[in-house]
Coordinates of C-alpha atoms in Angstrom, one line a residue:
Chain A
M158 CA 55.7 -23.2 61.7
P159 CA 59.4 -23.3 60.6
D160 CA 61.6 -23.3 63.7
D161 CA 65.2 -22.2 64.0
D162 CA 66.1 -25.2 66.2
F163 CA 64.5 -27.5 63.8
Q164 CA 66.3 -26.0 60.9
A165 CA 69.6 -26.4 62.8
F166 CA 68.8 -30.0 63.5
V167 CA 68.1 -30.7 59.9
E168 CA 71.2 -29.0 58.6
Q169 CA 73.5 -30.6 61.2
R170 CA 72.1 -34.1 61.1
Y171 CA 70.8 -34.5 57.6
T172 CA 73.8 -36.3 56.1
A173 CA 74.0 -38.8 58.9
L174 CA 70.3 -39.5 58.9
L175 CA 70.4 -39.8 55.1
R176 CA 73.1 -42.4 55.3
T177 CA 71.0 -44.4 57.8
A178 CA 68.1 -44.1 55.5
Y179 CA 70.1 -45.3 52.6
L180 CA 71.4 -48.3 54.5
L181 CA 67.8 -49.1 55.4
C182 CA 66.4 -48.9 51.9
G183 CA 69.3 -49.3 49.5
S184 CA 68.3 -46.5 47.1
R185 CA 69.6 -43.0 47.2
D186 CA 66.4 -41.5 45.8
R187 CA 64.2 -43.5 48.2
A188 CA 66.5 -42.6 51.1
E189 CA 65.9 -38.9 50.4
D190 CA 62.2 -39.5 50.1
L191 CA 62.2 -41.5 53.4
L192 CA 64.1 -38.9 55.3
Q193 CA 62.2 -35.9 53.9
N194 CA 58.9 -37.6 54.8
A195 CA 60.1 -38.4 58.3
L196 CA 61.4 -34.8 58.9
A197 CA 58.2 -33.4 57.5
A198 CA 56.3 -35.5 59.9
A199 CA 58.5 -34.4 62.7
L200 CA 58.3 -30.7 62.0
P201 CA 54.8 -30.1 63.6
K202 CA 55.8 -32.2 66.7
W203 CA 59.2 -30.7 67.1
R204 CA 58.6 -28.8 70.2
R205 CA 57.2 -31.8 72.0
M206 CA 59.9 -34.2 71.1
D207 CA 62.5 -35.5 73.6
H208 CA 64.6 -37.5 71.2
P209 CA 64.1 -36.2 67.6
E210 CA 66.8 -38.4 66.1
A211 CA 65.2 -41.5 67.5
Y212 CA 61.8 -40.3 66.3
V213 CA 63.0 -39.7 62.8
R214 CA 64.7 -43.1 62.6
R215 CA 61.7 -44.9 63.9
I216 CA 59.5 -43.1 61.3
M217 CA 61.8 -44.1 58.5
V218 CA 61.7 -47.8 59.6
N219 CA 58.0 -47.8 60.0
Q220 CA 57.5 -46.1 56.7
L221 CA 59.6 -48.8 55.0
A222 CA 57.9 -51.6 56.9
N223 CA 54.5 -50.2 56.0
D224 CA 55.2 -49.6 52.3
W225 CA 52.7 -52.2 51.3
R226 CA 49.9 -50.2 52.8
R227 CA 50.4 -47.4 50.3
P228 CA 50.1 -47.6 46.5
I229 CA 53.4 -47.6 44.8
R230 CA 54.0 -44.2 43.3
E231 CA 56.6 -42.4 41.5
I232 CA 59.0 -40.6 43.9
V233 CA 59.1 -37.0 43.0
T234 CA 62.1 -35.1 44.3
A235 CA 62.5 -31.4 44.3
V236 CA 66.0 -31.7 42.8
L237 CA 66.8 -34.1 40.1
P238 CA 69.2 -36.8 41.3
D239 CA 72.8 -36.5 40.2
R240 CA 73.0 -39.3 37.7
A241 CA 76.7 -39.4 37.8
R242 CA 76.6 -40.7 41.4
H243 CA 74.7 -43.7 40.3
T244 CA 77.6 -45.2 38.5
G245 CA 78.4 -47.2 41.6
D246 CA 75.3 -49.3 41.2
A247 CA 77.1 -51.9 39.2
V248 CA 79.5 -52.3 42.0
E249 CA 76.7 -52.5 44.5
E250 CA 75.1 -55.3 42.6
R251 CA 78.3 -57.3 42.9
D252 CA 78.6 -56.7 46.6
Q253 CA 77.2 -59.9 48.0
L254 CA 76.8 -58.9 51.6
W255 CA 75.1 -55.6 50.6
S256 CA 72.7 -57.5 48.4
A257 CA 72.1 -60.0 51.2
L258 CA 71.4 -57.2 53.6
R259 CA 68.8 -55.8 51.3
R260 CA 66.9 -59.1 51.3
L261 CA 66.3 -59.1 55.0
P262 CA 63.0 -57.9 56.5
V263 CA 63.0 -54.2 57.2
R264 CA 63.1 -54.3 60.9
M265 CA 65.8 -57.0 61.0
R266 CA 67.9 -54.8 58.6
A267 CA 67.2 -51.8 60.8
V268 CA 68.5 -53.6 63.9
L269 CA 71.7 -54.6 62.1
V270 CA 72.2 -51.0 60.8
L271 CA 71.7 -49.5 64.2
R272 CA 73.7 -52.0 66.1
Y273 CA 76.6 -52.5 63.8
W274 CA 76.9 -49.3 61.8
E275 CA 75.7 -46.7 64.3
D276 CA 77.1 -48.7 67.2
R277 CA 74.0 -48.4 69.2
S278 CA 73.5 -50.6 72.3
E279 CA 70.7 -53.1 72.4
Q280 CA 68.9 -50.8 74.7
E281 CA 69.2 -47.8 72.5
T282 CA 68.2 -49.8 69.4
A283 CA 65.2 -51.1 71.2
Q284 CA 64.2 -47.6 72.2
I285 CA 64.7 -46.2 68.7
L286 CA 62.6 -48.9 67.1
G287 CA 60.1 -49.1 69.9
V288 CA 60.6 -52.8 70.5
T289 CA 61.9 -54.9 73.4
V290 CA 65.5 -55.7 73.9
G291 CA 64.7 -59.3 73.4
T292 CA 63.4 -58.4 69.9
V293 CA 66.6 -56.6 69.2
K294 CA 68.7 -59.6 70.3
S295 CA 66.5 -62.0 68.3
H296 CA 66.7 -59.8 65.1
S297 CA 70.4 -59.3 65.5
S298 CA 71.3 -63.0 65.9
R299 CA 68.8 -64.1 63.3
G300 CA 69.8 -61.4 60.9
L301 CA 73.5 -62.3 61.1
A302 CA 72.6 -65.9 60.6
R303 CA 70.5 -65.1 57.6
L304 CA 73.3 -63.0 56.1
R305 CA 75.6 -66.0 56.5
E306 CA 73.1 -68.2 54.8
L307 CA 72.6 -65.8 51.9
I308 CA 76.2 -65.3 51.1
E309 CA 77.3 -69.0 51.5
P310 CA 78.4 -70.4 48.2
G311 CA 75.6 -72.5 46.6
P312 CA 76.1 -75.1 43.9
S313 CA 75.2 -72.6 41.2
A314 CA 76.1 -69.4 42.8
A315 CA 78.6 -67.1 41.1
L316 CA 80.6 -65.7 44.0
T317 CA 82.8 -62.8 44.2
T318 CA 85.9 -63.5 46.3
A319 CA 86.0 -60.0 47.7
N320 CA 83.1 -60.6 50.0
G321 CA 82.8 -64.3 50.3
G322 CA 83.6 -66.2 53.4
N323 CA 83.7 -65.2 57.0
Chain B
M155 CA 80.9 -61.3 59.9
I156 CA 80.2 -58.3 62.1
E157 CA 83.4 -56.5 61.0
E158 CA 82.7 -57.3 57.4
L159 CA 79.2 -56.0 57.8
R160 CA 80.4 -52.8 59.4
A161 CA 82.9 -52.3 56.5
T162 CA 80.2 -52.9 53.9
L163 CA 77.9 -50.5 55.6
D164 CA 80.6 -47.9 56.0
R165 CA 81.6 -48.2 52.4
H166 CA 78.0 -47.8 51.1
A167 CA 77.1 -45.0 53.5
A168 CA 80.2 -43.0 52.5
Q169 CA 78.9 -42.8 49.0
V170 CA 75.8 -41.0 50.0
T171 CA 75.7 -37.2 49.8
P172 CA 72.5 -35.2 50.2
Q173 CA 70.9 -33.2 47.5
P174 CA 71.1 -29.4 48.1
D175 CA 69.0 -27.4 50.4
P176 CA 67.5 -30.1 52.6
Y177 CA 65.7 -27.8 55.0
P178 CA 63.6 -25.8 52.5
R179 CA 62.7 -29.1 50.9
V180 CA 61.5 -30.5 54.3
V181 CA 59.4 -27.4 54.9
S182 CA 58.0 -27.5 51.4
R183 CA 57.1 -31.1 51.7
H184 CA 55.4 -30.5 55.1
H185 CA 53.2 -27.8 53.4
R186 CA 52.5 -30.1 50.5
R187 CA 51.5 -32.9 52.8
R188 CA 49.0 -30.6 54.7
R189 CA 47.4 -29.5 51.5
R190 CA 47.3 -32.9 50.0
V191 CA 45.7 -34.5 53.1
T192 CA 43.1 -31.8 53.2
A193 CA 42.2 -32.1 49.6
A194 CA 42.3 -35.9 49.5
I195 CA 40.4 -36.9 52.5
A196 CA 36.9 -36.2 51.2
A197 CA 37.5 -37.8 47.8
V198 CA 39.2 -40.8 49.2
A199 CA 36.5 -41.4 51.8
M200 CA 33.9 -41.4 49.2
L201 CA 35.8 -43.6 46.7
L202 CA 36.8 -46.3 49.1
V203 CA 34.4 -49.2 49.1
V204 CA 34.9 -50.9 52.3
A205 CA 34.6 -54.6 52.4
P206 CA 32.3 -55.9 55.2
G207 CA 35.3 -57.6 56.8
A208 CA 36.8 -55.4 59.4
W209 CA 40.1 -53.9 58.4
L210 CA 42.2 -54.2 61.4
L211 CA 45.2 -52.2 60.6
G212 CA 45.4 -49.1 62.8
R213 CA 42.5 -50.3 64.9
P214 CA 42.7 -48.7 68.3
Q215 CA 41.9 -52.0 70.1
P216 CA 44.1 -54.6 68.5
Y217 CA 43.0 -58.2 67.9
L218 CA 45.6 -60.5 69.4
P219 CA 45.6 -64.3 69.4
V220 CA 43.0 -65.8 71.7
A221 CA 43.2 -69.3 73.1
G222 CA 40.5 -71.7 72.3
P223 CA 38.8 -73.4 69.4
P224 CA 37.8 -71.3 66.4
P225 CA 34.1 -70.5 66.0
A226 CA 32.1 -73.2 64.3
A227 CA 31.1 -71.0 61.4
L228 CA 34.8 -70.7 60.4
L229 CA 35.6 -74.4 60.7
P230 CA 34.5 -75.3 57.1
L231 CA 37.1 -72.9 55.7
L232 CA 39.8 -73.7 58.2
N233 CA 39.3 -77.4 57.7
S234 CA 39.3 -77.2 53.9
P235 CA 42.5 -78.2 52.1
T236 CA 44.9 -75.5 51.0
R237 CA 44.0 -74.3 47.6
G238 CA 46.1 -72.8 44.8
S239 CA 48.8 -73.9 42.4
L240 CA 51.4 -74.3 45.3
A241 CA 49.1 -76.2 47.6
A242 CA 50.9 -79.4 47.0
D243 CA 54.3 -77.9 47.6
N244 CA 54.7 -78.9 51.2
A245 CA 58.0 -77.1 51.7
Y246 CA 56.6 -73.9 50.4
I247 CA 53.5 -74.2 52.6
E248 CA 55.7 -74.8 55.6
S249 CA 57.8 -71.8 54.8
L250 CA 54.7 -69.7 54.5
R251 CA 53.5 -70.7 58.0
Q252 CA 56.9 -70.0 59.4
M253 CA 57.1 -66.7 57.7
A254 CA 53.7 -65.7 59.0
A255 CA 54.7 -66.7 62.5
D256 CA 58.0 -64.9 62.2
L257 CA 56.1 -61.8 61.1
A258 CA 54.0 -61.9 64.3
M259 CA 57.0 -62.6 66.5
N260 CA 58.8 -59.7 65.1
D261 CA 55.8 -57.4 65.1
D262 CA 56.8 -54.6 67.4
S263 CA 53.6 -52.7 67.0
T264 CA 50.7 -52.8 69.3
G265 CA 48.4 -53.7 66.5
S266 CA 46.5 -56.8 65.7
R267 CA 48.6 -59.8 64.8
L268 CA 48.7 -63.5 64.0
P269 CA 50.0 -66.1 66.5
D270 CA 53.8 -66.4 66.5
D271 CA 53.5 -70.2 66.6
P272 CA 53.5 -71.8 63.1
A273 CA 51.4 -74.7 64.4
M274 CA 48.6 -72.2 64.9
I275 CA 48.7 -71.0 61.3
K276 CA 46.8 -72.5 58.5
V277 CA 47.6 -71.8 54.8
L278 CA 44.3 -71.3 53.1
F279 CA 45.7 -70.4 49.7
A280 CA 49.1 -70.4 48.0
G281 CA 49.6 -70.0 44.3
D282 CA 49.9 -67.8 41.3
I283 CA 47.0 -65.9 39.8
G284 CA 48.1 -64.2 36.7
A285 CA 51.2 -62.2 37.4
R286 CA 50.9 -62.4 41.1
R287 CA 51.9 -64.9 43.7
I288 CA 49.3 -64.9 46.4
A289 CA 49.3 -66.5 49.9
V290 CA 46.5 -66.3 52.4
V291 CA 46.9 -67.6 55.9
A292 CA 44.6 -67.8 58.9
S293 CA 45.2 -68.2 62.6
V294 CA 43.6 -71.3 64.2
D295 CA 42.6 -69.9 67.5
G296 CA 39.6 -68.5 69.3
K297 CA 39.4 -65.4 67.3
P298 CA 40.9 -66.2 63.9
L299 CA 42.5 -63.5 61.8
V300 CA 43.3 -63.8 58.1
A301 CA 46.4 -62.3 56.4
A302 CA 47.2 -62.1 52.8
F303 CA 50.6 -61.7 51.1
Q304 CA 51.6 -61.0 47.6
G305 CA 54.6 -61.1 45.3
E306 CA 55.6 -62.2 41.9
P307 CA 55.6 -65.8 40.6
G308 CA 58.8 -67.5 41.7
D309 CA 59.0 -65.5 44.9
G310 CA 59.9 -67.4 48.1
A311 CA 57.7 -67.1 51.1
D312 CA 60.1 -64.5 52.7
E313 CA 59.9 -62.3 49.6
L314 CA 56.1 -61.9 49.7
K315 CA 54.8 -58.7 51.0
H316 CA 52.1 -58.5 53.6
S317 CA 49.0 -56.9 52.1
M318 CA 46.0 -57.5 54.3
L319 CA 45.0 -58.4 57.9
S320 CA 41.4 -58.9 58.8
M321 CA 39.0 -60.8 61.0
M322 CA 38.3 -64.1 59.4
E323 CA 34.9 -64.7 57.9
P324 CA 33.4 -68.0 56.6
A325 CA 34.8 -67.1 53.2
L326 CA 37.2 -64.6 51.8
G327 CA 37.3 -62.1 49.0
T328 CA 40.3 -60.0 48.7
G329 CA 42.0 -57.9 46.0
F330 CA 45.6 -57.3 45.4
A331 CA 46.5 -54.1 43.7
M332 CA 50.0 -52.9 42.9
G333 CA 49.3 -49.2 42.8
S334 CA 46.9 -46.4 42.2
G335 CA 48.3 -45.8 38.7
N336 CA 47.9 -49.5 37.8
A337 CA 44.4 -50.6 36.9
E338 CA 45.3 -54.2 37.2
R339 CA 43.8 -55.9 40.2
T340 CA 44.0 -59.5 41.1
F341 CA 41.1 -60.9 43.1
L342 CA 40.7 -64.1 45.0
L343 CA 37.4 -65.5 46.2
L344 CA 37.9 -68.4 48.5
G345 CA 35.3 -70.4 50.4
P346 CA 35.1 -73.9 52.0
V347 CA 35.7 -76.8 49.8
G348 CA 32.6 -77.4 47.7
A349 CA 31.4 -73.8 47.8
V350 CA 29.6 -72.2 45.0
Y351 CA 30.8 -68.8 43.7
E352 CA 28.6 -66.2 42.0
T353 CA 28.9 -62.7 40.7
A354 CA 26.0 -60.3 40.3
E355 CA 24.7 -57.6 38.1
T356 CA 23.1 -54.9 40.3
R357 CA 20.2 -52.7 39.5
Y358 CA 19.1 -49.9 41.8
T359 CA 15.6 -48.5 41.6
G360 CA 13.3 -46.4 43.8
T361 CA 12.1 -49.5 45.6
G362 CA 15.3 -51.4 46.3
V363 CA 18.2 -53.2 44.8
K364 CA 17.9 -56.1 42.4
R365 CA 20.7 -58.5 41.5
S366 CA 20.9 -61.2 39.0
W367 CA 23.5 -63.8 39.9
T368 CA 25.7 -65.8 37.6
R369 CA 27.6 -68.8 38.8
L370 CA 31.4 -68.6 38.4
D371 CA 33.4 -71.6 37.2
A372 CA 35.7 -72.8 40.0
P373 CA 37.2 -76.1 39.0
D374 CA 40.0 -75.8 41.6
G375 CA 37.8 -74.7 44.5
Y376 CA 38.4 -71.0 44.3
V377 CA 37.9 -68.1 42.0
G378 CA 41.1 -66.3 41.0
I379 CA 40.7 -63.3 38.6
A380 CA 44.0 -62.0 37.2
D381 CA 42.7 -58.6 36.2
L382 CA 39.4 -57.6 37.7
V383 CA 37.9 -54.8 35.7
G384 CA 36.0 -52.2 37.7
Q385 CA 34.0 -53.2 40.8
Q386 CA 31.9 -56.3 41.0
R387 CA 29.8 -58.1 43.6
F388 CA 30.5 -61.6 44.6
R389 CA 29.0 -64.2 47.0
V390 CA 29.9 -67.6 48.3
L391 CA 27.3 -70.2 49.0
T392 CA 27.3 -73.7 50.6
G393 CA 24.3 -75.9 50.6
G394 CA 22.2 -73.1 49.2
T395 CA 23.1 -70.7 52.1
V396 CA 24.9 -67.5 51.4
L397 CA 28.1 -67.6 53.5
Y398 CA 29.6 -64.4 52.4
E399 CA 29.0 -61.4 50.0
T400 CA 31.4 -58.7 49.1
E401 CA 32.5 -56.2 46.5
G402 CA 35.7 -56.7 44.7
G403 CA 37.8 -54.4 42.6
A404 CA 37.9 -50.6 42.5
A405 CA 35.0 -48.3 42.0
A406 CA 35.9 -46.1 39.1
A407 CA 34.9 -42.5 39.1
P408 CA 32.2 -41.7 36.6
G409 CA 33.5 -41.0 33.1
K410 CA 31.8 -37.6 33.0
P411 CA 31.1 -35.0 35.6
V412 CA 28.0 -35.6 37.6
T413 CA 25.7 -32.6 37.7
V414 CA 23.4 -31.9 40.5
D415 CA 21.1 -29.0 41.2
P416 CA 22.3 -27.7 44.6
Q417 CA 18.8 -26.4 45.6
P418 CA 17.4 -28.9 48.1
A419 CA 14.2 -30.5 46.9
G420 CA 11.1 -28.9 48.5
G421 CA 13.2 -26.2 50.1
R422 CA 14.6 -28.6 52.6
G423 CA 17.5 -26.7 54.0
R424 CA 20.0 -24.4 52.4
P425 CA 22.0 -25.1 49.2
M426 CA 25.6 -26.3 49.7
P427 CA 26.7 -26.4 46.0
A428 CA 30.3 -27.6 46.5
A429 CA 29.5 -30.3 49.0
A430 CA 26.5 -31.4 46.9
T431 CA 28.7 -31.8 43.8
Q432 CA 31.3 -33.8 45.7
I433 CA 28.9 -36.1 47.3
A434 CA 26.9 -36.6 44.1
A435 CA 30.2 -37.7 42.4
G436 CA 30.8 -40.1 45.2
L437 CA 27.3 -41.6 44.9
A438 CA 27.8 -42.0 41.2
T439 CA 31.0 -43.8 41.8
L440 CA 29.4 -46.2 44.3
T441 CA 26.3 -47.0 42.3
R442 CA 27.6 -46.4 38.8
L443 CA 24.3 -44.8 38.0
T444 CA 25.4 -42.5 35.3
G445 CA 23.1 -43.3 32.4
P446 CA 21.0 -40.7 30.6
D447 CA 17.9 -41.7 32.5
V448 CA 19.6 -40.9 35.9
T449 CA 19.6 -37.5 37.5
Y450 CA 20.9 -36.3 40.8
R451 CA 19.1 -34.2 43.3
V452 CA 19.7 -32.9 46.8
L453 CA 17.1 -34.2 49.3
W454 CA 18.4 -32.0 52.2
S455 CA 21.4 -29.8 52.7
D456 CA 22.5 -27.3 55.4
E457 CA 25.4 -26.0 57.3
I458 CA 25.3 -27.3 60.9
D459 CA 27.4 -27.2 64.1
M460 CA 29.8 -30.1 64.1
P461 CA 32.1 -30.6 67.1
G462 CA 35.5 -31.9 66.1
T463 CA 35.8 -30.1 62.8
T464 CA 38.4 -27.4 62.3
T465 CA 35.8 -24.7 62.3
G466 CA 33.1 -26.3 64.4
R467 CA 30.8 -26.3 61.4
A468 CA 30.2 -28.7 58.5
A469 CA 28.1 -28.8 55.4
I470 CA 25.7 -31.7 55.3
V471 CA 24.1 -32.9 52.1
T472 CA 21.8 -35.9 51.3
V473 CA 22.0 -36.6 47.6
Q474 CA 19.9 -39.1 45.7
A475 CA 20.4 -40.7 42.3
V476 CA 17.0 -40.6 40.7
T477 CA 16.3 -43.5 38.4
A478 CA 13.5 -43.9 35.8
D479 CA 10.9 -44.8 38.5
G480 CA 11.4 -41.5 40.3
G481 CA 13.5 -42.8 43.2
G482 CA 16.9 -44.4 43.9
P483 CA 19.8 -44.7 46.3
Y484 CA 20.8 -41.8 48.4
T485 CA 23.8 -41.0 50.6
T486 CA 24.5 -38.4 53.2
G487 CA 27.9 -36.8 53.9
T488 CA 29.3 -34.0 55.9
I489 CA 32.3 -31.9 54.8
D490 CA 34.2 -29.8 57.3
T491 CA 33.9 -26.2 56.2
G492 CA 37.5 -25.6 57.2
D493 CA 39.7 -28.5 56.0
G494 CA 37.2 -30.2 53.7
S495 CA 37.4 -33.5 55.5
Y496 CA 34.5 -35.9 54.8
R497 CA 32.4 -38.1 57.0
D498 CA 29.4 -40.4 56.6
H499 CA 27.3 -42.6 58.7
P500 CA 25.8 -46.0 57.8
S501 CA 22.3 -44.7 58.6
G502 CA 22.8 -41.9 56.0
Y503 CA 22.6 -44.4 53.1
G504 CA 19.4 -45.9 51.8
I505 CA 17.0 -46.2 48.9
A506 CA 14.0 -43.9 48.7
G507 CA 11.1 -43.1 46.3
D508 CA 9.9 -39.7 45.3
V509 CA 10.3 -36.6 47.5
E510 CA 6.6 -36.1 48.2
H511 CA 6.2 -39.5 49.8
S512 CA 9.6 -40.6 51.2
L513 CA 10.5 -40.4 54.9
L514 CA 14.2 -40.6 55.8
A515 CA 15.7 -40.8 59.2
M516 CA 19.4 -40.9 60.0
R517 CA 22.1 -40.3 62.6
L518 CA 24.5 -37.5 61.7
P519 CA 28.1 -38.3 60.7
W520 CA 30.5 -37.3 63.4
Y521 CA 34.1 -36.1 63.9
Q522 CA 34.6 -36.1 67.7
V523 CA 31.7 -37.9 69.4
E524 CA 28.6 -39.5 68.1
S525 CA 25.5 -37.5 68.7
D526 CA 22.1 -38.8 69.8
H527 CA 20.5 -36.4 67.4
L528 CA 18.1 -38.2 65.0
Q529 CA 17.7 -36.3 61.8
I530 CA 14.3 -36.5 60.0
V531 CA 13.9 -35.7 56.3
A532 CA 10.3 -36.0 55.5
P533 CA 8.0 -34.9 52.7
P534 CA 8.1 -31.1 52.4
A535 CA 4.5 -30.8 53.5
A536 CA 5.2 -32.4 56.9
V537 CA 5.2 -30.2 59.9
R538 CA 5.3 -32.7 62.7
A539 CA 7.0 -36.0 63.4
E540 CA 5.9 -38.5 66.0
V541 CA 8.7 -40.8 67.2
V542 CA 7.7 -44.0 69.0
R543 CA 10.3 -45.9 71.0
G544 CA 8.8 -48.8 72.9
A545 CA 6.1 -47.2 75.1
Q546 CA 7.5 -43.7 74.8
T547 CA 6.4 -41.2 72.2
A548 CA 8.2 -37.9 71.4
E549 CA 7.4 -35.2 68.9
A550 CA 9.6 -32.9 66.7
A551 CA 8.5 -29.9 64.7
L552 CA 9.5 -30.0 61.1
V553 CA 10.2 -27.1 58.7
N554 CA 9.6 -28.0 55.1
G555 CA 9.7 -31.6 56.3
V556 CA 13.1 -31.2 58.1
G557 CA 13.7 -31.5 61.8
G558 CA 15.2 -33.7 64.5
L559 CA 15.2 -34.7 68.1
A560 CA 17.4 -36.5 70.6
V561 CA 16.9 -40.2 70.7
P562 CA 19.2 -42.7 72.5
L563 CA 21.6 -44.5 70.2
G564 CA 20.8 -48.1 69.4
S565 CA 17.1 -47.5 69.2
Q566 CA 14.3 -49.1 67.2
L567 CA 11.7 -46.6 66.3
T568 CA 8.5 -46.0 64.5
I569 CA 8.4 -42.6 62.9
R570 CA 5.2 -41.0 61.6
V571 CA 5.0 -37.6 60.0
Y572 CA 1.9 -35.4 59.5
D573 CA 1.0 -32.3 57.5
A574 CA -0.5 -29.1 58.9
A575 CA -4.0 -30.6 58.7
G576 CA -3.0 -33.6 60.8
A577 CA -3.0 -36.0 57.9
L578 CA -0.5 -38.9 58.1
L579 CA 2.0 -38.4 55.2
A580 CA 4.4 -41.3 55.8
T581 CA 5.6 -43.9 58.3
L582 CA 9.0 -45.4 58.7
E583 CA 10.3 -48.3 60.8
Y584 CA 13.8 -47.2 61.8
A585 CA 16.6 -49.2 63.5
D586 CA 20.0 -47.7 64.3
R587 CA 22.9 -49.3 62.6
D588 CA 26.5 -48.3 63.3
K589 CA 28.2 -50.3 60.6
F590 CA 27.9 -50.8 56.9
G591 CA 26.4 -54.0 55.6
C592 CA 27.8 -55.5 52.4
D593 CA 25.4 -53.3 50.5
R594 CA 25.4 -49.9 52.2
F595 CA 22.2 -48.8 50.4
D596 CA 20.2 -51.9 51.2
P597 CA 21.8 -54.0 53.9
A598 CA 18.9 -56.4 54.0
A599 CA 19.5 -57.3 50.4
C600 CA 22.6 -59.3 51.2
A601 CA 22.1 -60.8 54.6
T602 CA 24.5 -63.8 54.9
G603 CA 23.9 -67.0 56.8
S604 CA 20.5 -67.5 55.1
P605 CA 19.2 -68.6 51.7
P606 CA 19.5 -66.1 49.0
P607 CA 17.1 -63.2 49.8
S608 CA 14.0 -62.5 47.8
G609 CA 14.7 -60.1 45.0
T610 CA 17.7 -62.0 43.8
E611 CA 17.4 -64.0 40.7
S612 CA 18.5 -67.6 40.1
P613 CA 22.0 -68.1 38.9
T614 CA 22.5 -68.7 35.3
A615 CA 25.0 -71.0 33.7
A616 CA 28.5 -71.0 35.0
V617 CA 31.0 -68.8 33.3
T618 CA 34.8 -68.7 33.7
P619 CA 36.1 -66.0 35.9
T620 CA 38.1 -64.4 33.2
A621 CA 34.9 -63.9 31.3
V622 CA 33.5 -61.5 33.9
V623 CA 33.0 -58.2 32.3
T624 CA 32.4 -54.7 33.6
P625 CA 28.8 -54.4 34.8
T626 CA 26.5 -52.5 32.5
A627 CA 25.3 -49.0 33.0
T628 CA 22.1 -50.2 34.5
R629 CA 23.9 -51.0 37.7

């Protein structure tokens, strides 16, 4: 079952895919879990795949979007996470735009990540997510609008100046 | 905004580094998944108690919005006021409708979905039950669907998670569980305004199922149970007519192992010990028949050809829970001799008396394509079966009471079995059924759209939902 090409794909693209996974879900442990699951699902279909990266991304988004179908469970990772790397969480919590992004629906968040972080075209984004270009446009414009709403100063909101205003 | 978004994403992505050895972990996970799926399928299939409402997720032919007025049977619920503690919060109700429509609009799958027009969405329930915020919406179109969402008290509509999508029925009973490791389950029972809600104690015997119903207190027009213990049966009535009946909660595995003698009664087939144990445990879970006066026996077991399995073969076992009167509910299941995957068929469930007098007929579970084989499990002394379908009669030879023949699917039959001397041993009126009723062992016991069937007892005084307790072991 293991395949040299697949192994090379994993080793070469793992970090990039993991970063996409992290931007999608906002948790390092969950990102590893998402990506590992997607790759494990891709492994048996590897030889039949034309666009493995797109497949893995789509699996990750679908997995996140469908989380409610599965019981919540403890995520078990083969290697204990490096706790030292989590010291940035306090900073993350103060990052208003990041927090706002995490409040968007999964597919809307995925469109923003693919369009503006991976610099994918609308067409590519639509293909990766298996949606129409119209859906990508709609998610993109509404997602940006929603982000603006979420980071606008409210009467009782405590804002950080670093990320406020556009 | 876009540049700031890019910078934010860059900054956060740059902090992420993978754990060591990603490829071996992927391979290991792949192998674990295969093993887990294989081992889990049979157990999960047995433990799941499927509500009668069709679960639409993953359905090959999706239900999409259909123009036209809703069916008349659904109008009482659709025309009822929104229930729940947030029912009067107009802004929240409006945001729920918008959220549900947005969800449909953004649904890129090919699965079933609600309309994407909020004007076509009705909020049936919005409110907090215990530690959950629950919302239930329905589409107001020619083929209404119902969707449920859940979250925590205080959550906005956008923060609720989608938890169910189903065809709408005249009333609704749905549970909201947070996870397999969490026994807490919130349950909502919702009917048209003025509906009466009841819960039942169930008792299986060799002649059928008996239920005694207790009326539930529903001062706000619904029943919300914050923590439903175990599995319970509920029904909703209006004007004395049963609109809806369902099981709520989770069937708990029996507290102690179920023992079953793998030798089939009367020498009907070959012993399949592992499959018999597994299916007996599933039967005990479904019926909660685990008392000291209950035993389990194999009515028939064998290994048969089964297209679609990994090996082309499957173990098939019919197991019966035997109550004090010598009979009780039975179930039939097949287990792939290769990967252990489990299947059943609605006709493989029922209630039967003692072995010497009971005649069973069933379609076989299937993995690839449904067979027209009709399986007959008759008293062990039977050597011949006569199957009457309209004006046609066919015969099948029986060995120790077991045999079968090809009969077109969707048939209504009269089956008679005879012993070697030609004496009639048993007669069975059989009708094919391809889906489960709300009681899989006795579908006639809970026919909806009619007055409560005979065999049910009058409701007793109302109790508060929180007073509902785990059914007794007689169930």
